[in-house]
Amino acid sequence: MGMTITEKILAKSAKQARVSAGENVWLDVDVLMTHDVCGPPTIAIWKKEFGEKAKIWDKEKLVIFPDHYIFTKNSHANRNVDILRQFANDYDLPNYYDVGTERYKGVCHIALAEEGFNVPGTVLFGTDSHTCTSGAFGMFATGVGNTDAAFILGTGKIWEKIPETMKFTFKGKMPPYIASKDLILQILGDIGTDGATYRAMEFDGEVIDSLSMYERMTLTNMAIEAGGMNGIIAFDDTTKKYLSEIGVTEYDIFESDNDAVYHSKFNYDVAKLEPLVAKPHSPDNRDTVRNVEGTKLTKCYIGSCTGGKITDFRFAAELLFGNEVKVTTFVVPASTAVAKQLEEETLKGISLKEIFEKAGCIIAESSCAACLGGPSDTIGRSVEGDVVISTTNRNFPGRMGSKSSQVYLASPLTVTASAIRGVITDPREFL
Amino acid sequence: MENKITGKAYVLGDNIDTDQIIPAEHLVYSTSDPEELKKYGHYALSSVPIEKAGLPYGGKPFIVGENHQSEYTIVIGGTNFGCGSSREHAPLSLKVAGVKVVIAQSYARIFYRNSVDGGFLIPYESQFKLSDKIKTGDFVEVDVEENKIINHTDGKDYQLNPLGDVFEIVKAGGLFEFARTSGMI
Ligand code: SF4
């Protein structure tokens, strides 16, 4: 009996010849990632539990990105960053990316990719549910809480239950009005927010093969929205090219066997898909853009680890070129590298940044910003009565700020088309 | 671990996500300072829409006024309890508010792990939807040996799924205690 790519990686990490779904194993962790919200309590638990003997299992394998509550006057939030800074200083950590310095990177999941921490065949844990994003690189990546992270910090080990795998295959030719965000919203509408609980979500097919690493990351990022433990896409030439450009050349490549056992398989023909939204207040509350067209908006938001990558801004710039936004629109590059790309990359001779400025968008500094609401002075935060369309990943009550606000999730194409009209708009109007 | 846990039930619906359990804006408080810790209890379940707070009727805030502890110690949920973020502050805030057991039809993976590994509360699975059978305010008893919940208000009882694989960690009081008793650390 064959194994899935997820099973093979976990078997390697558990130092076993094979593993099967449902089995509990102890894993050796390759990278532990944390940030300003969950880092300080993780450090506190680690100090308390290991006491005087507290030792970081491997400093090279610990990566810390302040990214969540960065540009705020909230003193408690600032204190969290101070705690990280002190910790990095005390232990002389090589992979701490402090805010206010040139090392600052922005949103952790995108920074992990850019900084070369996403290595095919490895196992990465992070104190953030969207850690599953890294699975786009043919690796196992998932989120854990602070206690589990503190345990890893001291031992390099963690227990996991081997997940069953669900396979999602996309065939056909990607229409220009469909982005990978539509693919994952389609899946979420089909299987629901608990449709993949405790399971791996494996994506494949010719459409996936044709996607850039960033578009792939949109899919694996939102695996958690279906309750998935991890999302995974096999290594290929696109992965290889991305990695070689940032100097990552050593890794283990795993593929699912033909006779691997899957929990279930789903097949999609992308040519038949429509631009989609997730209506308030759940990522699986799917509808077509056409069905909600004309809904009046108060804010548009293009940002986050899901929808603030360079590919998202390329989509947006294409529609915004020569247009103006009719409603307050926030552009929040996920990382400082993306922010720099907005300045450098041009469309018809004009930088993407200038296109956004001319269109009347508000460009914010790289961070999680209003994706998760945040302190009251967070840029783009939703307030009472807001109706927002956003490229982010969650629209639970209160997620972007006020619990009375209504948030629609959509692709960067749909969000941009809607920003130009001031009401929810199908991107086909502009393409 | 107590073998019998009694208290008033607080009943919620399906898909109670971590933003409803503890809204992100409050995650700035220290989890090690005893005074600040109380904030987590105070804001526990504060983003549950009021019409869904305390079913079947709703309109019953989990925390009243300036308190950080709730009169309810057993939370009953539906499917996919704790979905959303990895914030361990979610089971922590329920614990600070005085919750000892959550009984839901199903859980999101990270919330479930956090509850067990952090030793915050016991996450039991019910065999069918209990949020239809138990009302907010009912006086209930959870029997951990028998894996059973007894509703003393109407005299009915329901079997719960045994804790299974994680029982030893729950019994030890969390991952670190478990690892110490089993000689791992
Ligand atoms: S951008 Fe949003 S989803 Fe991504 S890590 Fe930040 S808060 Fe989480």
XYZ file of C-alpha atoms and ligand atoms in Angstrom:
624
model
C 0.000 0.000 0.000
C 1.416 3.386 -0.990
C 1.656 6.538 1.064
C 0.642 10.139 0.454
C 3.226 12.897 0.377
C 2.095 13.999 3.863
C 2.501 10.469 5.240
C 5.967 10.141 3.719
C 7.213 13.399 5.226
C 5.773 12.546 8.626
C 7.246 9.031 8.485
C 10.682 10.533 7.866
C 10.226 12.985 10.740
C 9.016 10.186 13.039
C 12.000 8.028 11.943
C 9.670 5.249 10.851
C 9.561 3.293 7.600
C 5.889 4.070 7.254
C 2.985 5.671 9.075
C -0.744 5.313 8.605
C -3.587 7.713 9.193
C -4.864 7.792 12.754
C -1.533 6.719 14.288
C 0.014 8.966 16.978
C 3.710 9.661 16.497
C 6.439 11.867 17.965
C 7.935 14.106 15.313
C 11.323 15.800 15.008
C 10.643 19.417 14.123
C 12.770 21.157 11.468
C 11.583 24.732 12.067
C 9.549 26.432 14.806
C 8.063 29.811 13.911
C 6.433 32.268 16.263
C 5.318 35.919 16.291
C 4.467 38.802 18.597
C 1.057 37.557 19.710
C 1.984 33.983 20.624
C 5.750 34.322 21.104
C 5.685 35.971 24.557
C 3.306 33.423 26.154
C 5.287 30.589 24.484
C 8.510 31.921 26.005
C 6.793 32.285 29.395
C 5.599 28.664 29.354
C 9.026 27.425 28.228
C 10.747 29.304 31.080
C 8.247 28.109 33.654
C 8.251 24.466 32.578
C 11.959 23.981 31.932
C 12.989 26.324 34.748
C 16.681 26.912 35.311
C 17.558 24.306 32.699
C 15.553 25.984 29.946
C 17.547 25.588 26.754
C 16.537 26.279 23.175
C 16.824 22.964 21.342
C 18.316 24.544 18.227
C 18.648 28.298 17.762
C 19.086 27.958 13.996
C 15.679 26.328 13.771
C 13.769 28.994 15.664
C 12.344 31.821 13.550
C 10.577 34.855 15.035
C 8.705 37.494 13.084
C 6.962 40.376 14.835
C 4.079 41.042 12.409
C 0.658 41.145 14.030
C 0.377 44.258 16.207
C 3.202 46.381 14.910
C 2.211 49.913 14.024
C 0.106 50.745 17.080
C 0.339 52.940 20.149
C -1.177 50.176 22.273
C 1.363 49.778 25.082
C 0.522 46.134 25.792
C 1.062 45.255 22.125
C 4.372 47.123 22.088
C 5.407 45.303 25.232
C 4.985 42.002 23.389
C 7.515 43.105 20.776
C 9.856 44.273 23.573
C 9.670 40.784 25.088
C 10.649 39.205 21.755
C 13.491 41.678 21.284
C 14.831 40.976 24.763
C 14.564 37.232 24.225
C 16.380 37.451 20.873
C 19.067 39.526 22.549
C 19.454 37.290 25.599
C 19.839 34.160 23.500
C 21.591 35.739 20.547
C 19.033 34.422 18.069
C 20.065 34.379 14.428
C 16.534 34.405 12.978
C 14.805 37.319 14.669
C 13.474 40.000 12.312
C 12.984 43.086 14.434
C 10.566 45.843 13.530
C 12.151 49.247 13.073
C 15.254 47.704 11.524
C 16.224 46.707 8.001
C 15.601 43.134 8.975
C 11.868 43.714 9.440
C 9.915 41.438 7.083
C 6.164 41.684 7.749
C 3.678 38.794 7.750
C 5.341 35.591 8.934
C 4.008 33.088 6.383
C 5.175 35.111 3.425
C 8.466 35.968 5.108
C 9.116 32.258 5.802
C 8.944 31.635 2.049
C 11.035 34.664 1.106
C 13.736 33.952 3.673
C 14.207 30.346 2.584
C 12.694 28.575 5.613
C 10.248 26.638 3.453
C 12.267 23.577 2.538
C 10.621 20.670 0.683
C 10.332 17.462 2.689
C 10.703 19.153 6.081
C 8.365 19.642 9.037
C 7.529 23.156 10.198
C 5.381 24.113 13.176
C 4.224 27.626 13.942
C 2.131 29.320 16.601
C -0.263 30.506 13.962
C -3.079 28.626 12.317
C -2.062 29.769 8.830
C 1.314 28.047 9.173
C -0.265 25.572 6.718
C 0.651 28.145 4.021
C 4.189 26.730 3.807
C 2.771 23.419 2.532
C 2.853 24.931 -0.976
C 6.545 23.994 -0.938
C 6.042 20.227 -0.728
C 6.583 20.193 3.025
C 4.489 19.524 6.135
C 3.500 22.694 7.976
C 0.842 23.256 10.605
C -0.213 25.512 13.459
C 0.000 24.778 17.185
C -0.677 26.623 20.424
C 1.778 28.056 22.903
C 2.178 24.995 25.115
C 3.034 22.780 22.146
C 5.394 25.459 20.850
C 7.085 25.749 24.271
C 7.535 21.988 24.278
C 9.141 22.130 20.821
C 11.312 25.061 21.912
C 12.810 22.914 24.669
C 12.860 19.481 23.036
C 12.514 19.840 19.253
C 9.735 17.274 19.427
C 5.956 17.149 19.320
C 3.251 14.478 19.087
C 0.848 14.422 16.170
C -1.856 12.208 14.881
C -1.181 11.211 11.248
C -3.964 12.804 9.201
C -6.004 11.214 6.469
C -5.596 13.016 3.142
C -8.257 14.594 0.945
C -7.214 15.244 -2.652
C -8.401 18.192 -4.740
C -7.589 18.029 -8.437
C -8.054 21.015 -10.740
C -8.183 20.516 -14.497
C -8.775 22.762 -17.472
C -7.518 26.193 -18.402
C -7.669 28.935 -15.808
C -9.969 31.732 -17.093
C -8.508 35.251 -16.652
C -11.266 36.241 -14.203
C -10.508 33.373 -11.807
C -7.763 33.538 -9.186
C -6.660 30.753 -6.845
C -8.732 32.437 -4.112
C -11.825 31.404 -6.092
C -10.599 27.789 -6.110
C -10.310 27.619 -2.354
C -13.632 29.435 -1.812
C -15.196 26.827 -4.124
C -13.769 24.021 -1.980
C -14.847 25.711 1.255
C -18.401 26.076 0.000
C -18.397 22.383 -0.938
C -16.948 20.882 2.237
C -17.594 23.539 4.924
C -15.412 24.965 7.669
C -15.032 21.537 9.259
C -14.897 19.541 6.036
C -11.214 18.710 6.436
C -10.812 18.727 10.215
C -7.705 16.817 11.243
C -6.964 15.975 7.606
C -4.346 16.887 5.027
C -5.554 18.716 1.917
C -3.484 17.825 -1.138
C -3.885 19.958 -4.258
C -2.870 18.799 -7.717
C -3.753 18.806 -11.413
C -2.679 20.827 -14.432
C -4.091 24.053 -12.991
C -1.993 23.748 -9.847
C 1.045 22.986 -12.023
C 0.460 26.257 -13.881
C 0.216 28.406 -10.728
C 3.052 30.507 -9.310
C 4.304 29.740 -5.802
C 2.351 32.735 -4.490
C -0.935 31.619 -6.018
C -0.291 28.130 -4.634
C 0.199 29.660 -1.194
C -3.318 31.129 -1.342
C -4.663 27.565 -1.506
C -2.532 26.042 1.243
C -3.046 29.174 3.385
C -6.782 28.593 3.588
C -6.618 24.833 4.261
C -7.194 25.760 7.922
C -10.462 27.447 6.928
C -11.766 23.951 6.169
C -10.274 22.753 9.466
C -7.380 21.109 7.609
C -4.257 20.179 9.544
C -2.072 20.960 6.546
C -2.348 21.864 2.883
C 0.225 20.407 0.539
C 1.371 20.745 -3.061
C 4.092 18.512 -4.479
C 7.487 19.935 -5.423
C 7.947 20.660 -9.137
C 9.968 22.895 -11.474
C 8.125 26.012 -10.280
C 9.128 25.201 -6.706
C 12.662 24.449 -7.782
C 12.971 27.729 -9.663
C 11.603 29.807 -6.765
C 13.969 28.106 -4.328
C 17.060 28.333 -6.489
C 16.525 32.084 -6.850
C 16.759 32.478 -3.087
C 19.603 30.027 -2.752
C 17.799 26.976 -1.363
C 19.130 23.930 -3.187
C 19.149 21.109 -0.643
C 15.969 19.287 0.128
C 14.106 15.976 0.001
C 11.466 15.513 -2.632
C 8.446 13.357 -1.847
C 5.526 12.423 -4.053
C 2.291 10.624 -3.330
C 2.264 7.029 -4.558
C -0.291 6.032 -7.166
C -1.775 3.525 -4.750
C -1.777 5.909 -1.768
C -4.968 5.783 0.282
C -7.106 8.923 0.303
C -10.024 9.830 2.515
C -11.757 11.341 -0.529
C -11.051 12.890 -3.921
C -12.578 15.963 -5.507
C -12.268 16.983 -9.157
C -12.865 20.414 -10.590
C -12.931 21.858 -14.083
C -11.748 25.450 -13.618
C -13.311 26.567 -16.889
C -16.679 26.056 -15.218
C -15.908 28.106 -12.089
C -17.365 31.544 -11.384
C -15.830 34.382 -9.367
C -16.931 33.723 -5.790
C -17.384 35.424 -2.443
C -17.707 34.121 1.093
C -20.552 36.125 2.595
C -20.626 37.193 6.255
C -19.838 35.578 8.682
C -18.073 32.438 7.554
C -15.471 31.473 4.926
C -17.733 28.646 3.720
C -20.764 30.892 3.172
C -20.104 30.802 -0.562
C -22.032 32.561 -3.262
C -21.244 33.752 -6.769
C -20.207 37.379 -7.140
C -23.071 37.760 -9.620
C -25.596 36.863 -6.913
C -24.426 39.579 -4.529
C -23.486 42.156 -7.159
C -24.536 45.673 -6.247
C -24.052 45.227 -2.471
C -22.964 48.663 -1.236
C -19.511 48.773 0.344
C -17.813 51.073 2.825
C -14.293 49.586 2.600
C -12.130 47.408 0.379
C -9.041 45.636 1.679
C -6.207 44.025 -0.271
C -3.682 42.508 2.081
C -2.695 39.669 4.464
C -0.813 36.414 3.983
C -3.675 35.229 1.781
C -4.181 38.258 -0.469
C -1.258 40.640 0.007
C 1.334 38.914 -2.170
C 2.868 40.371 -5.322
C 0.593 38.261 -7.530
C -2.459 39.707 -5.742
C -1.249 43.243 -6.426
C -0.538 42.413 -10.065
C -4.179 41.391 -10.448
C -5.278 44.576 -8.666
C -3.003 46.894 -10.650
C -4.254 45.474 -13.934
C -7.829 46.480 -13.132
C -6.923 49.742 -11.392
C -4.775 51.087 -14.207
C -6.439 54.313 -15.319
C -9.294 53.863 -12.803
C -10.129 55.384 -9.451
C -11.595 53.715 -6.402
C -15.050 54.829 -5.287
C -14.693 53.580 -1.733
C -11.876 53.632 0.850
C -9.445 50.972 -0.313
C -6.477 49.689 1.663
C -3.405 48.195 0.039
C -1.349 46.285 2.607
C 1.669 44.460 1.185
C 2.186 41.279 3.191
C 5.934 41.754 3.387
C 8.511 44.482 3.016
C 9.811 42.593 -0.029
C 6.364 42.855 -1.622
C 6.253 46.565 -0.716
C 9.589 47.024 -2.480
C 8.325 45.123 -5.509
C 5.340 47.480 -5.725
C 7.816 50.314 -6.182
C 10.036 48.468 -8.657
C 7.604 46.562 -10.825
C 5.867 48.506 -13.565
C 2.779 48.130 -15.689
C 2.740 50.107 -18.926
C 5.647 52.154 -17.624
C 4.113 53.061 -14.260
C 5.050 51.461 -10.954
C 2.350 49.401 -9.265
C 2.657 51.682 -6.256
C 1.940 54.718 -8.391
C -1.049 52.991 -9.964
C -2.484 52.402 -6.496
C -1.728 55.963 -5.400
C -3.296 57.467 -8.524
C -6.362 55.295 -8.047
C -6.758 56.780 -4.540
C -5.826 53.708 -2.465
C -4.362 54.007 1.019
C -1.067 52.140 1.088
C -0.107 50.820 4.507
C 3.120 49.418 5.882
C 3.585 45.651 5.760
C 2.005 43.792 8.679
C -1.112 41.816 9.516
C -2.918 45.157 10.004
C -6.723 44.828 9.946
C -6.777 41.194 8.810
C -7.360 40.324 12.447
C -8.904 43.542 13.711
C -6.171 44.454 16.121
C -5.903 47.360 18.567
C -8.295 50.285 17.963
C -5.687 52.367 16.077
C -5.003 49.612 13.497
C -5.155 50.858 9.925
C -8.153 49.564 7.969
C -9.889 48.122 11.046
C -13.628 47.719 10.504
C -16.010 49.838 12.564
C -19.706 49.543 13.348
C -21.823 49.424 10.235
C -18.931 48.723 7.838
C -19.511 46.545 4.801
C -16.092 45.319 3.670
C -14.861 43.194 0.794
C -11.437 41.756 1.488
C -8.752 39.441 0.098
C -8.111 38.058 3.618
C -9.046 34.588 4.832
C -11.572 34.922 7.653
C -14.848 36.769 8.087
C -15.992 35.482 11.445
C -17.966 37.989 13.531
C -15.561 40.702 14.704
C -12.529 39.250 12.906
C -11.651 42.539 11.168
C -12.717 44.754 14.073
C -16.337 45.517 14.884
C -18.581 42.517 15.355
C -21.391 44.452 13.718
C -19.428 44.872 10.489
C -20.132 42.655 7.474
C -17.118 41.153 5.712
C -17.118 39.483 2.293
C -14.056 37.487 1.238
C -13.085 37.430 -2.427
C -10.219 37.256 -4.908
C -8.017 40.308 -5.537
C -9.756 40.644 -8.919
C -13.218 40.796 -7.386
C -12.123 43.116 -4.577
C -10.513 45.514 -7.047
C -13.474 45.515 -9.446
C -15.692 46.240 -6.428
C -13.409 49.074 -5.259
C -13.755 50.780 -8.637
C -17.552 50.620 -8.582
C -18.100 51.040 -4.829
C -20.418 48.046 -4.855
C -19.655 44.336 -5.152
C -18.753 43.819 -8.802
C -17.877 40.837 -10.959
C -14.341 41.244 -12.354
C -15.601 40.150 -15.790
C -16.987 43.697 -16.061
C -13.377 44.835 -16.533
C -11.759 41.917 -18.321
C -8.309 15.504 37.633
C -11.701 15.660 39.323
C -13.904 12.661 38.611
C -17.155 14.533 38.895
C -17.582 18.097 37.713
C -20.797 19.905 38.451
C -22.043 23.335 37.499
C -24.341 25.383 35.361
C -24.341 24.813 31.609
C -23.790 27.533 29.030
C -25.082 26.468 25.631
C -23.758 27.664 22.277
C -24.337 26.729 18.628
C -22.108 25.388 15.850
C -18.804 26.888 14.620
C -17.866 28.891 17.719
C -14.570 30.272 16.427
C -11.614 31.535 18.417
C -12.404 35.172 17.578
C -15.769 34.728 19.302
C -14.127 32.980 22.257
C -11.496 35.689 22.743
C -11.423 38.570 20.232
C -7.995 39.267 18.731
C -7.761 42.812 20.107
C -7.495 41.444 23.674
C -4.552 39.136 22.946
C -2.152 41.848 24.069
C -2.500 41.098 27.777
C 0.157 39.156 29.634
C -0.721 35.548 30.352
C 1.741 35.367 33.241
C 0.697 38.448 35.239
C -2.122 37.327 37.578
C -3.968 40.682 37.399
C -3.771 40.976 33.607
C -4.724 37.334 33.259
C -8.160 38.225 34.647
C -8.822 40.223 31.471
C -8.898 36.977 29.528
C -11.698 35.720 31.756
C -13.508 39.032 31.525
C -13.534 38.999 27.710
C -14.214 35.259 27.328
C -16.933 34.566 24.738
C -17.430 38.326 24.381
C -17.724 38.236 20.596
C -20.542 35.700 20.479
C -23.441 37.596 18.850
C -25.840 38.368 21.699
C -28.793 36.585 20.078
C -26.719 33.399 20.107
C -25.286 33.862 23.605
C -26.734 31.255 25.966
C -29.099 29.112 23.888
C -31.880 28.294 23.311
C -33.095 31.815 24.028
C -29.903 33.844 23.637
C -29.363 37.214 25.259
C -27.458 35.753 28.243
C -23.965 37.214 28.489
C -21.379 34.677 29.659
C -19.704 37.267 31.865
C -21.753 39.846 33.734
C -20.507 43.380 34.415
C -16.884 43.762 35.482
C -16.452 40.121 36.520
C -13.766 37.844 35.220
C -15.507 34.680 36.276
C -18.689 33.262 34.896
C -21.528 31.611 36.798
C -21.322 28.851 34.140
C -18.602 26.207 34.392
C -19.617 23.744 31.679
C -19.872 24.917 28.071
C -21.966 22.958 25.588
C -21.276 23.565 21.903
C -22.273 22.065 18.554
C -19.962 21.123 15.709
C -16.493 22.547 14.914
C -15.985 24.182 18.312
C -12.875 26.398 18.468
C -12.313 26.741 14.727
C -10.108 29.564 13.480
C -6.824 30.722 14.922
C -4.200 28.849 16.905
C -4.500 31.194 19.870
C -4.077 29.185 23.049
C -5.627 32.215 24.711
C -8.990 30.656 23.726
C -9.073 27.665 26.087
C -7.054 29.777 28.567
C -9.726 32.481 28.674
C -12.445 29.877 29.245
C -10.366 28.436 32.080
C -9.811 31.833 33.680
C -13.561 32.406 33.474
C -14.031 29.186 35.455
C -14.914 26.677 32.718
C -13.775 23.143 33.483
C -15.315 21.131 30.683
C -16.431 21.824 27.129
C -18.727 19.319 25.475
C -19.095 19.692 21.734
C -20.098 17.438 18.877
C -16.754 18.097 17.180
C -13.689 20.314 17.572
C -11.207 22.150 15.427
C -7.833 20.449 15.762
C -5.759 23.236 17.321
C -8.347 24.213 19.946
C -8.654 20.562 20.941
C -4.885 20.108 21.208
C -4.484 23.351 23.116
C -7.159 22.377 25.636
C -5.472 19.025 26.264
C -1.785 19.930 26.036
C -2.190 23.150 28.031
C -4.303 21.310 30.618
C -6.886 24.107 30.561
C -10.084 22.135 30.349
C -11.456 18.762 29.315
C -12.755 18.741 25.726
C -15.390 16.027 25.564
C -17.174 14.966 22.396
C -20.887 14.298 22.560
C -22.396 11.574 20.407
C -25.088 13.851 19.015
C -26.106 17.495 19.300
C -26.504 18.249 23.020
C -27.140 21.930 22.415
C -30.718 20.873 21.538
C -31.148 18.890 24.750
C -29.576 21.081 27.417
C -30.542 24.681 28.177
C -28.328 27.466 29.416
C -28.601 27.539 33.204
C -29.399 23.819 33.589
C -27.511 22.246 36.466
C -25.380 19.453 35.048
C -22.797 16.936 36.208
C -19.994 15.453 34.109
C -18.803 12.060 35.265
C -15.285 11.570 33.947
C -15.069 7.892 34.947
C -18.343 6.973 33.313
C -17.962 9.428 30.375
C -21.442 10.734 30.983
C -23.272 14.007 31.449
C -26.274 14.101 33.742
C -28.709 16.985 33.513
C -30.041 17.351 37.043
C -32.592 19.915 35.873
C -34.583 17.399 33.816
C -33.076 14.154 35.086
C -31.808 12.982 31.690
C -28.293 11.717 31.006
C -26.198 11.285 27.870
C -23.154 9.189 27.079
C -20.017 11.040 25.879
C -17.197 9.676 23.719
C -14.292 8.452 25.876
C -11.238 10.725 25.693
C -9.247 7.919 24.045
C -5.668 8.694 23.009
C -5.427 11.915 24.952
C -6.819 10.569 28.239
C -3.355 10.113 29.755
C -2.400 13.726 28.947
C -5.699 15.045 30.336
C -5.241 12.932 33.471
C -1.693 14.182 33.952
C -2.918 17.780 33.621
C -1.212 18.719 30.346
C 1.630 17.866 27.988
C 4.479 18.910 30.281
C 3.103 16.984 33.260
C 2.567 13.996 31.009
C 6.105 14.202 29.628
C 7.540 14.458 33.144
C 5.577 11.503 34.525
C 6.537 9.400 31.520
C 10.217 10.387 31.862
C 10.444 12.219 28.540
C 11.744 15.434 30.058
S -2.159 38.355 7.796
Fe -3.989 37.726 8.921
S -4.183 35.529 8.650
Fe -2.107 36.128 7.984
S -0.835 35.783 9.814
Fe -1.509 37.919 9.859
S -3.401 37.910 11.065
Fe -2.980 35.809 10.486
